[in-house]
Coordinates of C-alpha atoms in Angstrom, one line a residue:
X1 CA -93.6 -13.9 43.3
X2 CA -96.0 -11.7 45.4
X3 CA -93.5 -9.0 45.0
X4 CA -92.5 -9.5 42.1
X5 CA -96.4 -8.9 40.5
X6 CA -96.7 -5.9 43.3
X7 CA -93.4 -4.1 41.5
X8 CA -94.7 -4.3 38.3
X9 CA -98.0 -3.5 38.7
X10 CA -96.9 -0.3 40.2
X11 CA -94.9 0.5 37.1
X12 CA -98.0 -0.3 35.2
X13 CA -99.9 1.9 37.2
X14 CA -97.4 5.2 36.5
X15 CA -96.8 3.8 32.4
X16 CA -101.2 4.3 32.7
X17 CA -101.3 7.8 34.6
X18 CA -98.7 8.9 31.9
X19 CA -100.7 8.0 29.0
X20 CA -104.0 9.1 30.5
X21 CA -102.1 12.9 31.3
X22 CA -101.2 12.4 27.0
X23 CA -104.7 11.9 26.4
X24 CA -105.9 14.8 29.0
X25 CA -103.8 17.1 27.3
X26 CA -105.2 15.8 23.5
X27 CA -108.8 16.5 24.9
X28 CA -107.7 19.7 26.9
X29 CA -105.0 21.3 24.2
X30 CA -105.9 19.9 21.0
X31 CA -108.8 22.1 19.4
X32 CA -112.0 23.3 21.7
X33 CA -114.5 20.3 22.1
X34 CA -117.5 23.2 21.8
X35 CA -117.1 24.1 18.3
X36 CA -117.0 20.6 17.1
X37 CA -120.5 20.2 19.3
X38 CA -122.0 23.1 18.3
X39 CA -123.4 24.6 14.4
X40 CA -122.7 28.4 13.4
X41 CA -125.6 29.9 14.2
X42 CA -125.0 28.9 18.0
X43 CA -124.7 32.3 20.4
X44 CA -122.0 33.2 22.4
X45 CA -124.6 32.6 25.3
X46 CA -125.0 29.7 24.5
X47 CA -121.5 28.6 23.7
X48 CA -120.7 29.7 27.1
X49 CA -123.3 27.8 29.0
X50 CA -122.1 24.6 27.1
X51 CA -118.6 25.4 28.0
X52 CA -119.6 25.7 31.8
X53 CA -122.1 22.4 31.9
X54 CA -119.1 20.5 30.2
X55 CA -116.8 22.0 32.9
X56 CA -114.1 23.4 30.8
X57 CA -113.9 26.3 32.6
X58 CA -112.8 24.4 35.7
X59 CA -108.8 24.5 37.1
X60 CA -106.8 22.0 35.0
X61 CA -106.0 19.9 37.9
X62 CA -109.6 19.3 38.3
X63 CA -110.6 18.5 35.3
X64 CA -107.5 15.7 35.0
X65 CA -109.2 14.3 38.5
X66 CA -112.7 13.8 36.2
X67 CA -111.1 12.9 33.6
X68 CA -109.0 9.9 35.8
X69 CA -112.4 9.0 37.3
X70 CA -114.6 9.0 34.0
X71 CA -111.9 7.1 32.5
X72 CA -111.6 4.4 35.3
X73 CA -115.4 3.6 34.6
X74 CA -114.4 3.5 30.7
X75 CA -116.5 6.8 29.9
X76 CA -114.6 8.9 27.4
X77 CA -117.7 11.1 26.6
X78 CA -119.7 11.6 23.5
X79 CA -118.0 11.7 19.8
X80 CA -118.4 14.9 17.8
X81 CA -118.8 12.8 15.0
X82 CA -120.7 10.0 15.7
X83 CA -123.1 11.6 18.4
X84 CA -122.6 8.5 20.1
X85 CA -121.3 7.3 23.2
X86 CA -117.6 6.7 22.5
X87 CA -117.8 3.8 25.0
X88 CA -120.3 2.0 23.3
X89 CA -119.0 3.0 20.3
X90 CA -115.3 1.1 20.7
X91 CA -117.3 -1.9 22.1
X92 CA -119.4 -2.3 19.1
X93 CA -116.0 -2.1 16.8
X94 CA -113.6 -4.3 19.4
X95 CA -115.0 -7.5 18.3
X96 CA -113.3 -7.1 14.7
X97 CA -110.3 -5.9 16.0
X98 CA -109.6 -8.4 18.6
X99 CA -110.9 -11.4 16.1
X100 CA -108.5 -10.0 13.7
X101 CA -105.8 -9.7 16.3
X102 CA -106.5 -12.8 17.4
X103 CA -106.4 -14.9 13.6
X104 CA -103.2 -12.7 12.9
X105 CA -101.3 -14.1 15.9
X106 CA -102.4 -17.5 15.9
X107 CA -101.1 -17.3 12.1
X108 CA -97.7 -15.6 13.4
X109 CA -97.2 -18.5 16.2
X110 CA -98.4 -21.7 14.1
X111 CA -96.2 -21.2 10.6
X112 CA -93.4 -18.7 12.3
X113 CA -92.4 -21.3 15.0
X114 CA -92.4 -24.6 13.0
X115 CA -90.2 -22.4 10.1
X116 CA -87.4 -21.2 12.7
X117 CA -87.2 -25.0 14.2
X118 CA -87.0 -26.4 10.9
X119 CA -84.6 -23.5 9.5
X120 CA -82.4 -24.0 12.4
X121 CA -82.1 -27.7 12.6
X122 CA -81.5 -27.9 8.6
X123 CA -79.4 -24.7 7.5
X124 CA -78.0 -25.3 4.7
X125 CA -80.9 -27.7 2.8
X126 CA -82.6 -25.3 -0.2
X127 CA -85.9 -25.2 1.9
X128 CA -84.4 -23.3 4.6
X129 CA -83.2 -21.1 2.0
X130 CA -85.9 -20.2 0.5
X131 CA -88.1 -19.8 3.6
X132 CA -85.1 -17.1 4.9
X133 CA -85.8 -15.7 1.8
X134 CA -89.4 -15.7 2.0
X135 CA -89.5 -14.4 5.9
X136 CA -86.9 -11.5 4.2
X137 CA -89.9 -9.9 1.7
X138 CA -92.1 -10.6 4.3
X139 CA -90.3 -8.3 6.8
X140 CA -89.2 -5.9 4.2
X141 CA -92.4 -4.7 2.3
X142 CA -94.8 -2.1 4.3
X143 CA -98.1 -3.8 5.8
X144 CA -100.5 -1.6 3.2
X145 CA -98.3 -3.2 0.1
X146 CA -98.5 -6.5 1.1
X147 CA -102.4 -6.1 1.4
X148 CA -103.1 -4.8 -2.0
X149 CA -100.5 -7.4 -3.6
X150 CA -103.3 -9.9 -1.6
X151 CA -106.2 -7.9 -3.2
X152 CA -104.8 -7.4 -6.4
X153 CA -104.1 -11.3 -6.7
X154 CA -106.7 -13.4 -5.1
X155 CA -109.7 -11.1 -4.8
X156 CA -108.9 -8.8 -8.6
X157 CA -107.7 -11.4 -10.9
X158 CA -108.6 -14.7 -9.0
X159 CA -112.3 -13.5 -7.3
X160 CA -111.7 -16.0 -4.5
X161 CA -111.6 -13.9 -1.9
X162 CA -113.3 -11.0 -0.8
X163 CA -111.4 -7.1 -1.3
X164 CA -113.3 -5.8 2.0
X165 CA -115.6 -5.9 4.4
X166 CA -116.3 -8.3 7.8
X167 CA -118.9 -10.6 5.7
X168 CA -121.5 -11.9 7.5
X169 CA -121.5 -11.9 11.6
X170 CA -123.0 -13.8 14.2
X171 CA -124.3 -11.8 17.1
X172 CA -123.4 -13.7 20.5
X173 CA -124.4 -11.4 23.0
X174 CA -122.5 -8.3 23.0
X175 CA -119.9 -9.9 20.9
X176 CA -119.8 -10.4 16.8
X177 CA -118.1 -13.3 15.2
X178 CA -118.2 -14.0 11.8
X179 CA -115.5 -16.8 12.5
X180 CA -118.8 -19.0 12.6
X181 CA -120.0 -18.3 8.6
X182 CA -118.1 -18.7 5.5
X183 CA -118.4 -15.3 4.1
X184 CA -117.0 -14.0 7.7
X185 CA -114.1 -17.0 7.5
X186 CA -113.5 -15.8 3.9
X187 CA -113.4 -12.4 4.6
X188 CA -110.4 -12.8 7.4
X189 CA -108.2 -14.7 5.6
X190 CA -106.2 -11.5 3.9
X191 CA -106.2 -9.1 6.6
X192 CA -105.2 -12.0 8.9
X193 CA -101.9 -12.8 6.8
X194 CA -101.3 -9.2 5.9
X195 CA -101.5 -8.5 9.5
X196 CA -99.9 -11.6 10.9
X197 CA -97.2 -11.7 8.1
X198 CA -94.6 -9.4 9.8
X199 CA -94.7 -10.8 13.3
X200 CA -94.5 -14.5 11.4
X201 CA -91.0 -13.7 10.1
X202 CA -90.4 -11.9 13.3
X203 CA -91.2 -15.0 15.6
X204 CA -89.5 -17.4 12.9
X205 CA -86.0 -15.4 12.9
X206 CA -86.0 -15.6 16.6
X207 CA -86.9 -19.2 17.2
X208 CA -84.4 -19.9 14.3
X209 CA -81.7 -17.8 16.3
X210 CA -81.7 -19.4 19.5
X211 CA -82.2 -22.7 18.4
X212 CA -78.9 -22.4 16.4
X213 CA -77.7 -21.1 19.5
X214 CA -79.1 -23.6 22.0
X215 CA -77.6 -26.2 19.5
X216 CA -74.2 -25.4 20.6
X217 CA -74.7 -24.9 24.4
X218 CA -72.8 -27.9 26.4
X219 CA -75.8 -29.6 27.9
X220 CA -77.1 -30.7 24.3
X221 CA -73.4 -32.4 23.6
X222 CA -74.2 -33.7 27.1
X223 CA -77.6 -34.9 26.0
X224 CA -76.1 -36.7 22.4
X225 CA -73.5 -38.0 24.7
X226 CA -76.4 -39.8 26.8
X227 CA -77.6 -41.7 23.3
X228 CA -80.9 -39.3 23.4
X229 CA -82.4 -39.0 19.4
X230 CA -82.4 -36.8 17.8
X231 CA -86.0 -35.9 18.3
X232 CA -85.6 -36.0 22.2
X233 CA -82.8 -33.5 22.0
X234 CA -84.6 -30.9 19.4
X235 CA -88.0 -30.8 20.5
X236 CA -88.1 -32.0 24.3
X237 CA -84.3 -29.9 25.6
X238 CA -83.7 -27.3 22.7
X239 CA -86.5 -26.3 21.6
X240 CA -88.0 -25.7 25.1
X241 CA -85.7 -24.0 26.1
X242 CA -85.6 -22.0 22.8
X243 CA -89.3 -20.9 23.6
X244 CA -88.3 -18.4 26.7
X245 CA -87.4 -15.8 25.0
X246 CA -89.9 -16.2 22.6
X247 CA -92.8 -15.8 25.0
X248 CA -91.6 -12.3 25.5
X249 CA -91.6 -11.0 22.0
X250 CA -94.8 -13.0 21.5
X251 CA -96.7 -11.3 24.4
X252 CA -95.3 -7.5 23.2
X253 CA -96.2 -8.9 19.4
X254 CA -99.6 -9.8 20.4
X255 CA -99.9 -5.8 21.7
X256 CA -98.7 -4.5 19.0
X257 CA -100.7 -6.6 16.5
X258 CA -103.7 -4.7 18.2
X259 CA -102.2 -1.4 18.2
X260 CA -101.1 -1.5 14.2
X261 CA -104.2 -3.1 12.7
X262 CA -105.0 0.4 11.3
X263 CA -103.1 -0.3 8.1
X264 CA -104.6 -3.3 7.7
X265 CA -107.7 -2.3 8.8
X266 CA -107.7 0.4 6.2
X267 CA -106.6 -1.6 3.5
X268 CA -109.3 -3.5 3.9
X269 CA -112.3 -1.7 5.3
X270 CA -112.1 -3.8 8.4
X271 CA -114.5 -2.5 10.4
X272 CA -112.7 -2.4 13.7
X273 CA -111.5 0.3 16.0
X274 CA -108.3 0.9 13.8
X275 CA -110.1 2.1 10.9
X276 CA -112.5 3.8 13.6
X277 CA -109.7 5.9 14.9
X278 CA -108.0 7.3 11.7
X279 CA -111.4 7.9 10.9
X280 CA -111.4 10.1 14.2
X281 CA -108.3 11.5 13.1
X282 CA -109.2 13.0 10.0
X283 CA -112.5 14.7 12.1
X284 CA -110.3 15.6 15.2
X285 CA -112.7 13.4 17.2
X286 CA -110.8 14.1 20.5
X287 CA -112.9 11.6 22.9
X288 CA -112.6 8.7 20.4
X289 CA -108.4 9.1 20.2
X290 CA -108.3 9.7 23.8
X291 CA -110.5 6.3 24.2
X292 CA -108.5 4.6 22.2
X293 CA -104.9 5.5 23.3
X294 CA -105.9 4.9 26.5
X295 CA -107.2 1.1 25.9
X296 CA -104.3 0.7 23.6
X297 CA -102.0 1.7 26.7
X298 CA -104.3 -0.3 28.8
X299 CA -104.1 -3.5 26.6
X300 CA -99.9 -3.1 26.2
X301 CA -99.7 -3.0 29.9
X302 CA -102.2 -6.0 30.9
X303 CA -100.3 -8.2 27.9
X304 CA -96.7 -6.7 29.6
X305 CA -97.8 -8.0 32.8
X306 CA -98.7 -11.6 31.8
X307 CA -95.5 -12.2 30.0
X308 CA -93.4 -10.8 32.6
X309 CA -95.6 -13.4 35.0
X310 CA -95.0 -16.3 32.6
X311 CA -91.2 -15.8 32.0
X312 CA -91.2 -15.8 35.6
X313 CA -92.5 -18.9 35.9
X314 CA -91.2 -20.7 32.7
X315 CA -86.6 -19.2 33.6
X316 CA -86.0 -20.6 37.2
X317 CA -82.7 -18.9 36.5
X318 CA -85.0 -15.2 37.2
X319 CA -86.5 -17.3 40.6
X320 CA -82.7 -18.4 41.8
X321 CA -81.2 -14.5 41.0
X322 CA -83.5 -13.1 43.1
X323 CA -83.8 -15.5 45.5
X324 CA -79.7 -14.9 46.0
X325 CA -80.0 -11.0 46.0
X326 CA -82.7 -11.7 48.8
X327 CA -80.4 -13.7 50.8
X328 CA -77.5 -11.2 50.6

């Protein structure tokens, strides 16, 4: 197990110094950091003693090293647009993103897994059919549709939900909730589903796949053949071992939840760090996409590692493997 977590951290260490040369290169590369700092009337004098005091006159290699380093201690510099710290700036917006996240997937996982047991213990009844049908729109329509179909319904012609906006948040220490008030528990309710939706039908395909398969594997004849119910063979054999897989696709799912909540977060105003970075986009705020490639990176790789650790743990098969490759 110790070596098993060593390997991968060391491929999460080169997946990190590969993104963080990406984002280098966006700060070095991708338009000159002094004239988005600096008005018209600024001399040439003075554009060179900025340039020097920033260091971009230093060797490349050197300036990767502080870059590394700064990074490290989360400190991505100051935005051209904001005139913030960008730090302090993706802290104050990671509360709404990681709530939203956070809604989206527990959405995903509580209707996506009960719909592929259900669809793949009863296949042919007319509620399996229409939720395949239902899980098919859902994975076929684009993210930013599927919101405004949301607005256009329950917040344009039905006023029951909100169009935009966090509503009203709670401060607990550094972190905002407004999971606590009913403006901020009505305001999540669309972005979580539009978010959620895709990774829903997602989870509920797979889970519906392998417990069809699973079905058919001999140890579940075996188990029928005991005089197990029903009910002992789907939910305490099949279904367990339906979930192994799943705890993969879930973990990367959860990732990318956090990494695509720009459309969603754009549909609806969210105010997160999505919305935040295509907001840097359209400014070329370099330190603020840098920032937030690199946490993106940062948060793929931590979730990569703790679902590589837990299917570990949950498939003996991957213990027995390479316990046999050790002993040859």
């Amino acid at each position: 197990m110790f070596a098993f977590i060593v390997r991968r951290l060391l491929q999460s260490l080169i997946v990190m110094m590969a993104v963080a040369l990406l984002s280098f290169t966006m700060f070095r590369y991708v338009g000159d950091p002094v004239n988005q700092m600096v008005g018209i009337e600024t001399t040439l004098a003075e554009r060179a003693a900025l340039r020097e005091r920033l260091g971009l006159d230093d060797p490349a290699y050197l300036q990767f090293g502080r870059f590394l380093f700064n990074a490290v201690q989360f400190e991505f510099g100051i935005s051209y647009q904001h005139k913030k710290d960008v730090s302090k700036l993706i802290l104050e917006r990671a509360p709404a993103t990681l709530e939203l996240s956070f809604i989206s997937a527990l959405f995903a996982l509580l209707v996506g897994i009960p719909m592929g047991v259900y669809t793949g213990l009863h296949r042919e009844s007319p509620i399996s059919k229409f939720l395949l049908t239902i899980s098919l729109i859902g994975i076929s329509l684009p993210t930013f549709l599927i919101g405004i179909l949301l607005i256009f319904i329950f917040s344009v012609n039905l006023h029951l939900l909100p169009s935009f906006g966090r509503g009203e948040v709670i401060r607990l220490g550094f972190w905002t909730t407004g999971l606590l008030t009913p403006s901020g528990l009505a305001a999540i309710i669309m972005p979580g589903i539009t978010l959620g939706l895709f990774q829903m039908t997602l989870i509920m395909r797979l889970v519906r796949a392998e417990m069809l398969e699973v079905m058919r594997t001999d140890y579940i004849k075996f188990a029928r053949a005991r005089g197990l119910t029903d009910r002992a063979i789907n939910y305490g054999h099949a279904l367990k071992n339906t979930l192994v897989p799943v705890i993969t696709i879930t973990g990367l799912q959860v990732g990318s939840i956090i990494a695509f909540a720009i459309i969603t977060e754009t549909v609806f105003q969210w105010p997160g760090m999505g919305l935040m970075f295509l907001q840097a986009v359209q400014n070329v705020d370099i330190p603020i996409m840098a920032a937030y490639l690199m946490l993106i990176a940062f948060l793929f790789v931590t979730i990569n590692l703790i679902v590589d650790m837990l299917y570990y743990v949950v498939d003996p098969r991957l213990r027995v493997d390479r316990a046999t490759t050790g002993g040859h």
